[in-house]
Amino acid sequence: MRCAVLGDPIAHSLSPALHRAGYAAVGLDWTYDAHRVAAGGLRAFVEVLDPSWRGLSLTMPLKREGLELAAEASPVARLAGAANTLLIVGDALHADNTDVPGAVSALRSRYDGPVTGGTVLGGGATAASMALALCELGARSITLLVRSPGRAADTLAALDRHPGRPQVTVGSLADDPVVGDVVVSTLPHEAQSEDLVERCTRVPVVFDVVYDPWPTPLAASAADRPLVTGHDLLLRQAALQFERFTGLGAPVEAMRAALPQH
């Protein structure tokens, strides 16, 4: 059987190493590769897949596109408005989102304290999943800091669908405060300005979903605080994808061993 990760850019992805390590650990003769697919190109990619294909992992900028293409979607994918996982069943695509439960698991692996509120930096599909994960952990207030309010529209819609109906504030990345128990950054390395990092210093827990290049400026500033890394998130969400694709329990430690050491 064949699986792959799709996105643009994609050359940096560690997903092939993780999934291949998992297959080897359980004795599956499956393949998992990376394919560069630009925005708008997902439909053309899936239309030519043959019956040997089982699953697709989706990264930027395909997560919302993946949900739109699927015949069925899990409750969490519908809640997030985005799919990072497509299961291929016959001629149909089933959408799922392992980012939300993966983020919950990743954060709890590094921090067991209260999460009453938090700030998410960025407003894309990953930001929506991270904000929902904070809600799942008990956050009653979410602050979204974005370059422009329009970037937060889909994330706002996702949070409005959450049964906890958190209080949501939209602010500017340029100068608004970072508040709460956790700050989650979905921003690339180059967007983490010195001033923004300084505004994050009073938040007790840092969660940076980026893992290449590492460390990010935000991660480097968190030496004295709990730090949840992009590797933590990648491992936890990939383990859930592995289970969706194969129907087997994920060999988490074998998959963890395939990650580069920071």
mmCIF file of C-alpha atoms in Angstrom, residues 39-213:
data_model
loop_
_atom_site.group_PDB
_atom_site.id
_atom_site.type_symbol
_atom_site.label_atom_id
_atom_site.label_comp_id
_atom_site.label_asym_id
_atom_site.label_seq_id
_atom_site.Cartn_x
_atom_site.Cartn_y
_atom_site.Cartn_z
ATOM 1 C CA ALA A 39 -2.688 25.243 -3.697
ATOM 2 C CA GLY A 40 -5.469 24.205 -6.047
ATOM 3 C CA GLY A 41 -3.649 21.053 -7.137
ATOM 4 C CA LEU A 42 -5.041 18.466 -4.745
ATOM 5 C CA ARG A 43 -7.999 17.388 -6.887
ATOM 6 C CA ALA A 44 -5.769 16.693 -9.888
ATOM 7 C CA PHE A 45 -3.415 14.664 -7.691
ATOM 8 C CA VAL A 46 -6.070 12.414 -6.183
ATOM 9 C CA GLU A 47 -7.963 11.872 -9.450
ATOM 10 C CA VAL A 48 -5.128 9.749 -10.863
ATOM 11 C CA LEU A 49 -4.439 7.593 -7.793
ATOM 12 C CA ASP A 50 -4.771 3.832 -8.289
ATOM 13 C CA PRO A 51 -6.104 1.252 -5.767
ATOM 14 C CA SER A 52 -2.674 0.820 -4.168
ATOM 15 C CA TRP A 53 -3.125 4.148 -2.365
ATOM 16 C CA ARG A 54 -4.386 4.172 1.226
ATOM 17 C CA GLY A 55 -3.794 7.571 2.814
ATOM 18 C CA LEU A 56 -2.589 11.142 2.392
ATOM 19 C CA SER A 57 -1.170 13.523 4.977
ATOM 20 C CA LEU A 58 -1.848 17.165 4.102
ATOM 21 C CA THR A 59 0.157 20.185 5.104
ATOM 22 C CA MET A 60 0.095 23.821 4.000
ATOM 23 C CA PRO A 61 -1.687 24.979 1.867
ATOM 24 C CA LEU A 62 -3.985 21.976 1.317
ATOM 25 C CA LYS A 63 -5.822 21.386 4.606
ATOM 26 C CA ARG A 64 -9.005 23.265 3.767
ATOM 27 C CA GLU A 65 -8.921 22.033 0.189
ATOM 28 C CA GLY A 66 -8.752 18.455 1.472
ATOM 29 C CA LEU A 67 -11.908 18.877 3.518
ATOM 30 C CA GLU A 68 -13.779 20.265 0.519
ATOM 31 C CA LEU A 69 -12.831 17.254 -1.636
ATOM 32 C CA ALA A 70 -13.818 14.570 0.870
ATOM 33 C CA ALA A 71 -17.057 12.600 0.622
ATOM 34 C CA GLU A 72 -17.115 12.174 4.405
ATOM 35 C CA ALA A 73 -15.450 14.016 7.269
ATOM 36 C CA SER A 74 -14.875 13.273 10.937
ATOM 37 C CA PRO A 75 -16.482 15.550 13.538
ATOM 38 C CA VAL A 76 -13.130 17.108 14.420
ATOM 39 C CA ALA A 77 -12.333 17.853 10.756
ATOM 40 C CA ARG A 78 -15.723 19.537 10.357
ATOM 41 C CA LEU A 79 -15.164 21.462 13.583
ATOM 42 C CA ALA A 80 -11.734 22.688 12.475
ATOM 43 C CA GLY A 81 -12.830 23.341 8.905
ATOM 44 C CA ALA A 82 -9.644 21.631 7.791
ATOM 45 C CA ALA A 83 -8.293 18.145 7.139
ATOM 46 C CA ASN A 84 -4.678 17.086 7.534
ATOM 47 C CA THR A 85 -5.574 13.452 6.828
ATOM 48 C CA LEU A 86 -7.324 11.824 3.872
ATOM 49 C CA LEU A 87 -8.169 8.127 4.043
ATOM 50 C CA ILE A 88 -8.774 6.577 0.633
ATOM 51 C CA VAL A 89 -11.591 4.028 0.715
ATOM 52 C CA GLY A 90 -12.429 2.713 -2.741
ATOM 53 C CA ASP A 91 -13.210 5.756 -4.845
ATOM 54 C CA ALA A 92 -14.034 7.961 -1.854
ATOM 55 C CA LEU A 93 -11.993 10.244 0.360
ATOM 56 C CA HIS A 94 -12.633 10.351 4.095
ATOM 57 C CA ALA A 95 -11.278 13.482 5.817
ATOM 58 C CA ASP A 96 -9.925 13.635 9.347
ATOM 59 C CA ASN A 97 -7.969 16.067 11.468
ATOM 60 C CA THR A 98 -5.267 14.666 13.752
ATOM 61 C CA ASP A 99 -3.783 18.108 14.431
ATOM 62 C CA VAL A 100 -6.323 18.885 17.157
ATOM 63 C CA PRO A 101 -5.962 15.694 19.243
ATOM 64 C CA GLY A 102 -2.249 15.588 18.371
ATOM 65 C CA ALA A 103 -1.774 19.092 19.774
ATOM 66 C CA VAL A 104 -3.670 18.174 22.949
ATOM 67 C CA SER A 105 -1.443 15.130 23.442
ATOM 68 C CA ALA A 106 1.738 17.045 22.614
ATOM 69 C CA LEU A 107 0.995 19.832 25.081
ATOM 70 C CA ARG A 108 0.073 17.441 27.852
ATOM 71 C CA SER A 109 3.340 15.542 27.295
ATOM 72 C CA ARG A 110 5.228 18.700 28.354
ATOM 73 C CA TYR A 111 2.843 20.523 30.695
ATOM 74 C CA ASP A 112 0.187 19.276 33.097
ATOM 75 C CA GLY A 113 -1.011 22.589 34.521
ATOM 76 C CA PRO A 114 -4.223 24.530 33.858
ATOM 77 C CA VAL A 115 -5.120 25.985 30.471
ATOM 78 C CA THR A 116 -7.707 28.681 31.065
ATOM 79 C CA GLY A 117 -6.770 30.848 28.096
ATOM 80 C CA GLY A 118 -4.137 31.334 25.453
ATOM 81 C CA THR A 119 -2.864 33.268 22.466
ATOM 82 C CA VAL A 120 -2.436 31.843 18.970
ATOM 83 C CA LEU A 121 -0.068 33.610 16.585
ATOM 84 C CA GLY A 122 -1.341 33.345 13.005
ATOM 85 C CA GLY A 123 -4.747 32.682 11.494
ATOM 86 C CA GLY A 124 -4.435 29.824 9.000
ATOM 87 C CA ALA A 125 -5.760 26.270 9.089
ATOM 88 C CA THR A 126 -3.107 25.145 11.590
ATOM 89 C CA ALA A 127 -3.963 28.090 13.843
ATOM 90 C CA ALA A 128 -7.603 26.972 13.898
ATOM 91 C CA SER A 129 -6.606 23.476 15.004
ATOM 92 C CA MET A 130 -4.268 24.827 17.689
ATOM 93 C CA ALA A 131 -6.934 27.172 19.042
ATOM 94 C CA LEU A 132 -9.421 24.298 19.192
ATOM 95 C CA ALA A 133 -6.855 22.180 21.026
ATOM 96 C CA LEU A 134 -6.579 24.895 23.683
ATOM 97 C CA CYS A 135 -10.368 24.826 24.003
ATOM 98 C CA GLU A 136 -10.290 21.048 24.410
ATOM 99 C CA LEU A 137 -7.839 21.565 27.286
ATOM 100 C CA GLY A 138 -10.210 23.982 29.016
ATOM 101 C CA ALA A 139 -9.433 27.424 27.603
ATOM 102 C CA ARG A 140 -12.359 29.801 27.944
ATOM 103 C CA SER A 141 -10.661 32.717 26.204
ATOM 104 C CA ILE A 142 -8.582 32.743 23.017
ATOM 105 C CA THR A 143 -6.623 35.652 21.558
ATOM 106 C CA LEU A 144 -5.720 35.477 17.869
ATOM 107 C CA LEU A 145 -2.914 37.751 16.716
ATOM 108 C CA VAL A 146 -2.815 38.132 12.935
ATOM 109 C CA ARG A 147 -1.383 40.477 10.308
ATOM 110 C CA SER A 148 -4.885 41.559 9.241
ATOM 111 C CA PRO A 149 -8.351 40.699 10.628
ATOM 112 C CA GLY A 150 -9.405 38.950 7.420
ATOM 113 C CA ARG A 151 -6.796 36.260 8.031
ATOM 114 C CA ALA A 152 -8.697 35.145 11.138
ATOM 115 C CA ALA A 153 -12.126 34.605 9.544
ATOM 116 C CA ASP A 154 -11.920 30.822 9.136
ATOM 117 C CA THR A 155 -10.361 30.369 12.582
ATOM 118 C CA LEU A 156 -13.092 32.505 14.131
ATOM 119 C CA ALA A 157 -15.715 30.344 12.426
ATOM 120 C CA ALA A 158 -14.080 27.186 13.798
ATOM 121 C CA LEU A 159 -14.020 28.558 17.348
ATOM 122 C CA ASP A 160 -17.650 29.614 17.016
ATOM 123 C CA ARG A 161 -18.511 25.971 16.236
ATOM 124 C CA HIS A 162 -16.780 24.686 19.382
ATOM 125 C CA PRO A 163 -19.352 23.665 22.025
ATOM 126 C CA GLY A 164 -17.406 25.573 24.693
ATOM 127 C CA ARG A 165 -17.967 28.847 22.769
ATOM 128 C CA PRO A 166 -14.821 30.556 24.103
ATOM 129 C CA GLN A 167 -14.472 34.313 24.265
ATOM 130 C CA VAL A 168 -12.339 35.281 21.267
ATOM 131 C CA THR A 169 -10.298 38.435 20.723
ATOM 132 C CA VAL A 170 -8.596 39.287 17.432
ATOM 133 C CA GLY A 171 -5.557 41.528 17.614
ATOM 134 C CA SER A 172 -2.522 42.636 15.657
ATOM 135 C CA LEU A 173 0.738 40.721 15.471
ATOM 136 C CA ALA A 174 2.468 44.059 15.240
ATOM 137 C CA ASP A 175 1.754 45.414 18.690
ATOM 138 C CA ASP A 176 -1.017 43.733 20.697
ATOM 139 C CA PRO A 177 -0.279 41.859 23.963
ATOM 140 C CA VAL A 178 0.225 38.119 24.219
ATOM 141 C CA VAL A 179 -1.830 36.721 27.108
ATOM 142 C CA GLY A 180 -2.984 33.494 28.758
ATOM 143 C CA ASP A 181 -1.381 30.292 29.989
ATOM 144 C CA VAL A 182 -0.065 29.165 26.584
ATOM 145 C CA VAL A 183 1.196 30.956 23.483
ATOM 146 C CA VAL A 184 1.021 28.894 20.296
ATOM 147 C CA SER A 185 2.958 30.084 17.273
ATOM 148 C CA THR A 186 2.122 28.921 13.767
ATOM 149 C CA LEU A 187 4.419 31.564 12.267
ATOM 150 C CA PRO A 188 7.501 30.850 10.164
ATOM 151 C CA HIS A 189 10.920 31.593 11.619
ATOM 152 C CA GLU A 190 11.285 34.881 9.739
ATOM 153 C CA ALA A 191 7.957 36.254 11.024
ATOM 154 C CA GLN A 192 8.969 35.941 14.677
ATOM 155 C CA SER A 193 10.268 39.450 15.263
ATOM 156 C CA GLU A 194 12.311 40.443 18.286
ATOM 157 C CA ASP A 195 9.448 42.605 19.547
ATOM 158 C CA LEU A 196 6.907 39.788 19.175
ATOM 159 C CA VAL A 197 9.149 37.341 21.023
ATOM 160 C CA GLU A 198 9.568 39.902 23.810
ATOM 161 C CA ARG A 199 5.766 40.186 24.145
ATOM 162 C CA CYS A 200 5.598 36.408 24.651
ATOM 163 C CA THR A 201 8.007 36.282 27.591
ATOM 164 C CA ARG A 202 5.342 36.507 30.327
ATOM 165 C CA VAL A 203 3.272 33.582 29.057
ATOM 166 C CA PRO A 204 4.078 30.440 31.106
ATOM 167 C CA VAL A 205 4.074 27.865 28.260
ATOM 168 C CA VAL A 206 5.381 28.116 24.683
ATOM 169 C CA PHE A 207 4.138 25.868 21.859
ATOM 170 C CA ASP A 208 5.887 26.429 18.516
ATOM 171 C CA VAL A 209 4.578 24.223 15.705
ATOM 172 C CA VAL A 210 7.507 25.035 13.376
ATOM 173 C CA TYR A 211 10.401 22.556 13.396
ATOM 174 C CA ASP A 212 12.557 23.717 10.497
ATOM 175 C CA PRO A 213 14.725 25.701 10.933
#
